[in-house]
Amino acid sequence: MEEPKANVRAVERALEILLCFTDSTDLGLSEIATRLSLHKSTVHRLLATLENKGFLIRDVQTEKYRLGFRVWELSANLTHNDDPATMLLPEMERLRDLVEETISLYVRDGYERIRIQAVQSKQAIRRVAPVGARMPLTVGASSKVLVAHDDPMVTAEILNGLEWPDYVDRDSYEEQLEQIRQLGYATSVEERELGTAAVAAPIFNRNGQLVAAIAASGPSNRLTQEKMKQYAPYILEAAYRMGKMMR
């Protein structure tokens, strides 16, 4: 028997509430209602259910919510084979020590990329890369890698679906994609953030499917084009080893 649409919508809204905490540690009822454009009464009922099930915890003093122990219990059951962020961490640390810059692991989610793991550089001045951050696919070395090396039909779908910001030339972007396919890696200098640069390579699994992008990033005055060209073979080699580890 098909579930009533109202019940399905309630599940969707509950999940949307949990997703609000991907970029915030604690949120109040009004903040969540505003983010989701829902009535406070609707959000209050859903929050009460999520709190009762242990997915959220409410601070009685501030009246704000944060993720509860059930979320951590679920994440603890991710296996190495299911979770590249855990499985590839030793290789990321090895690469960090080799190039002495911050290493990040990205996956594509729709028209965005998400940083799912990061190993910070040990340099005094370094690029700090928060895990969970979402970024557009129109800029950045990792974004271009994820678009260039995906299945051609997927790439075409992404390009047709992306909303192009005024500061990004579409024709130039597509030319860069072709260059990236030939080189095997991508670079970027101050495309998304002033003063930063990055070099990235694709990670393919044993079946040749693109699963992630690995990138080294740092201050642009230190991570120059010459340095990125020098580091590219190390990143490509690391990406190859990482791919062999994934089913």
mmCIF file of N, CA and C in Angstrom, residues 105-108 137 142-152 154-155 158 180-181 184 200-214 239 243 246-247:
data_model
loop_
_atom_site.group_PDB
_atom_site.id
_atom_site.type_symbol
_atom_site.label_atom_id
_atom_site.label_comp_id
_atom_site.label_asym_id
_atom_site.label_seq_id
_atom_site.Cartn_x
_atom_site.Cartn_y
_atom_site.Cartn_z
ATOM 1 N N LEU A 105 39.708 16.081 0.166
ATOM 2 C CA LEU A 105 39.016 15.070 -0.634
ATOM 3 C C LEU A 105 37.607 15.585 -0.921
ATOM 4 N N TYR A 106 37.225 15.587 -2.201
ATOM 5 C CA TYR A 106 35.929 16.126 -2.613
ATOM 6 C C TYR A 106 35.114 15.086 -3.374
ATOM 7 N N VAL A 107 33.806 15.163 -3.202
ATOM 8 C CA VAL A 107 32.886 14.394 -4.032
ATOM 9 C C VAL A 107 31.852 15.368 -4.597
ATOM 10 N N ARG A 108 31.248 14.982 -5.710
ATOM 11 C CA ARG A 108 30.207 15.827 -6.305
ATOM 12 C C ARG A 108 28.845 15.450 -5.761
ATOM 13 N N LEU A 137 30.454 24.156 -8.709
ATOM 14 C CA LEU A 137 31.258 23.427 -9.690
ATOM 15 C C LEU A 137 31.838 24.339 -10.769
ATOM 16 N N SER A 142 39.371 21.319 -8.043
ATOM 17 C CA SER A 142 38.620 20.083 -7.767
ATOM 18 C C SER A 142 37.301 20.050 -8.506
ATOM 19 N N SER A 143 36.620 21.196 -8.589
ATOM 20 C CA SER A 143 35.360 21.256 -9.333
ATOM 21 C C SER A 143 35.578 20.858 -10.787
ATOM 22 N N LYS A 144 36.603 21.437 -11.402
ATOM 23 C CA LYS A 144 36.849 21.159 -12.817
ATOM 24 C C LYS A 144 37.247 19.708 -13.043
ATOM 25 N N VAL A 145 37.969 19.130 -12.101
ATOM 26 C CA VAL A 145 38.325 17.714 -12.200
ATOM 27 C C VAL A 145 37.075 16.842 -12.152
ATOM 28 N N LEU A 146 36.180 17.154 -11.223
ATOM 29 C CA LEU A 146 34.967 16.350 -11.065
ATOM 30 C C LEU A 146 34.056 16.441 -12.277
ATOM 31 N N VAL A 147 34.049 17.587 -12.944
ATOM 32 C CA VAL A 147 33.218 17.741 -14.140
ATOM 33 C C VAL A 147 33.906 17.132 -15.360
ATOM 34 N N ALA A 148 35.201 17.398 -15.518
ATOM 35 C CA ALA A 148 35.927 16.957 -16.715
ATOM 36 C C ALA A 148 36.003 15.447 -16.834
ATOM 37 N N HIS A 149 36.167 14.749 -15.720
ATOM 38 C CA HIS A 149 36.455 13.317 -15.771
ATOM 39 C C HIS A 149 35.254 12.425 -15.483
ATOM 40 N N ASP A 150 34.091 13.008 -15.368
ATOM 41 C CA ASP A 150 32.903 12.179 -15.168
ATOM 42 C C ASP A 150 32.475 11.574 -16.500
ATOM 43 N N ASP A 151 31.498 10.698 -16.472
ATOM 44 C CA ASP A 151 30.937 10.133 -17.694
ATOM 45 C C ASP A 151 30.491 11.271 -18.605
ATOM 46 N N PRO A 152 30.781 11.202 -19.910
ATOM 47 C CA PRO A 152 30.440 12.301 -20.824
ATOM 48 C C PRO A 152 28.979 12.733 -20.747
ATOM 49 N N VAL A 154 27.032 12.520 -18.133
ATOM 50 C CA VAL A 154 26.862 13.228 -16.856
ATOM 51 C C VAL A 154 27.456 14.628 -16.962
ATOM 52 N N THR A 155 28.649 14.720 -17.579
ATOM 53 C CA THR A 155 29.291 16.021 -17.750
ATOM 54 C C THR A 155 28.396 16.969 -18.546
ATOM 55 N N ILE A 158 25.593 18.155 -16.404
ATOM 56 C CA ILE A 158 26.051 19.150 -15.427
ATOM 57 C C ILE A 158 26.212 20.508 -16.098
ATOM 58 N N ILE A 180 42.236 19.669 -19.086
ATOM 59 C CA ILE A 180 42.341 18.831 -17.877
ATOM 60 C C ILE A 180 42.290 17.354 -18.258
ATOM 61 N N ARG A 181 41.454 17.007 -19.212
ATOM 62 C CA ARG A 181 41.385 15.607 -19.651
ATOM 63 C C ARG A 181 42.717 15.170 -20.256
ATOM 64 N N GLY A 184 45.345 15.329 -17.165
ATOM 65 C CA GLY A 184 45.015 14.410 -16.075
ATOM 66 C C GLY A 184 44.813 15.099 -14.752
ATOM 67 N N ALA A 200 44.566 19.611 -8.384
ATOM 68 C CA ALA A 200 43.704 18.470 -8.072
ATOM 69 C C ALA A 200 43.765 17.408 -9.147
ATOM 70 N N ALA A 201 43.479 16.170 -8.743
ATOM 71 C CA ALA A 201 43.455 15.032 -9.669
ATOM 72 C C ALA A 201 42.247 14.159 -9.359
ATOM 73 N N PRO A 202 41.769 13.416 -10.366
ATOM 74 C CA PRO A 202 40.608 12.543 -10.157
ATOM 75 C C PRO A 202 41.001 11.209 -9.524
ATOM 76 N N ILE A 203 40.068 10.644 -8.787
ATOM 77 C CA ILE A 203 40.234 9.300 -8.226
ATOM 78 C C ILE A 203 39.190 8.403 -8.885
ATOM 79 N N PHE A 204 39.667 7.375 -9.576
ATOM 80 C CA PHE A 204 38.789 6.405 -10.219
ATOM 81 C C PHE A 204 38.847 5.091 -9.443
ATOM 82 N N ASN A 205 37.713 4.420 -9.324
ATOM 83 C CA ASN A 205 37.732 3.117 -8.662
ATOM 84 C C ASN A 205 38.218 2.037 -9.622
ATOM 85 N N ARG A 206 38.196 0.797 -9.188
ATOM 86 C CA ARG A 206 38.743 -0.298 -9.997
ATOM 87 C C ARG A 206 37.976 -0.515 -11.297
ATOM 88 N N ASN A 207 36.732 -0.015 -11.345
ATOM 89 C CA ASN A 207 35.927 -0.148 -12.563
ATOM 90 C C ASN A 207 36.080 1.051 -13.487
ATOM 91 N N GLY A 208 36.982 1.968 -13.120
ATOM 92 C CA GLY A 208 37.206 3.138 -13.954
ATOM 93 C C GLY A 208 36.189 4.239 -13.763
ATOM 94 N N GLN A 209 35.395 4.158 -12.711
ATOM 95 C CA GLN A 209 34.382 5.181 -12.450
ATOM 96 C C GLN A 209 34.961 6.271 -11.553
ATOM 97 N N LEU A 210 34.644 7.524 -11.875
ATOM 98 C CA LEU A 210 35.084 8.643 -11.059
ATOM 99 C C LEU A 210 34.344 8.624 -9.725
ATOM 100 N N VAL A 211 35.084 8.697 -8.632
ATOM 101 C CA VAL A 211 34.439 8.674 -7.314
ATOM 102 C C VAL A 211 34.755 9.908 -6.487
ATOM 103 N N ALA A 212 35.876 10.578 -6.753
ATOM 104 C CA ALA A 212 36.255 11.726 -5.932
ATOM 105 C C ALA A 212 37.376 12.501 -6.604
ATOM 106 N N ALA A 213 37.737 13.612 -5.998
ATOM 107 C CA ALA A 213 38.891 14.398 -6.428
ATOM 108 C C ALA A 213 39.766 14.655 -5.212
ATOM 109 N N ILE A 214 41.071 14.568 -5.404
ATOM 110 C CA ILE A 214 42.026 14.839 -4.332
ATOM 111 C C ILE A 214 42.780 16.113 -4.702
ATOM 112 N N ALA A 239 46.437 9.655 -6.186
ATOM 113 C CA ALA A 239 45.076 9.390 -6.659
ATOM 114 C C ALA A 239 44.969 7.978 -7.225
ATOM 115 N N GLY A 243 42.555 5.068 -5.750
ATOM 116 C CA GLY A 243 41.586 4.387 -6.584
ATOM 117 C C GLY A 243 41.667 2.878 -6.479
ATOM 118 N N MET A 246 39.644 1.342 -3.670
ATOM 119 C CA MET A 246 38.188 1.459 -3.683
ATOM 120 C C MET A 246 37.559 0.473 -4.646
ATOM 121 N N ARG A 247 36.474 -0.132 -4.197
ATOM 122 C CA ARG A 247 35.769 -1.096 -5.031
ATOM 123 C C ARG A 247 34.904 -0.374 -6.045
#
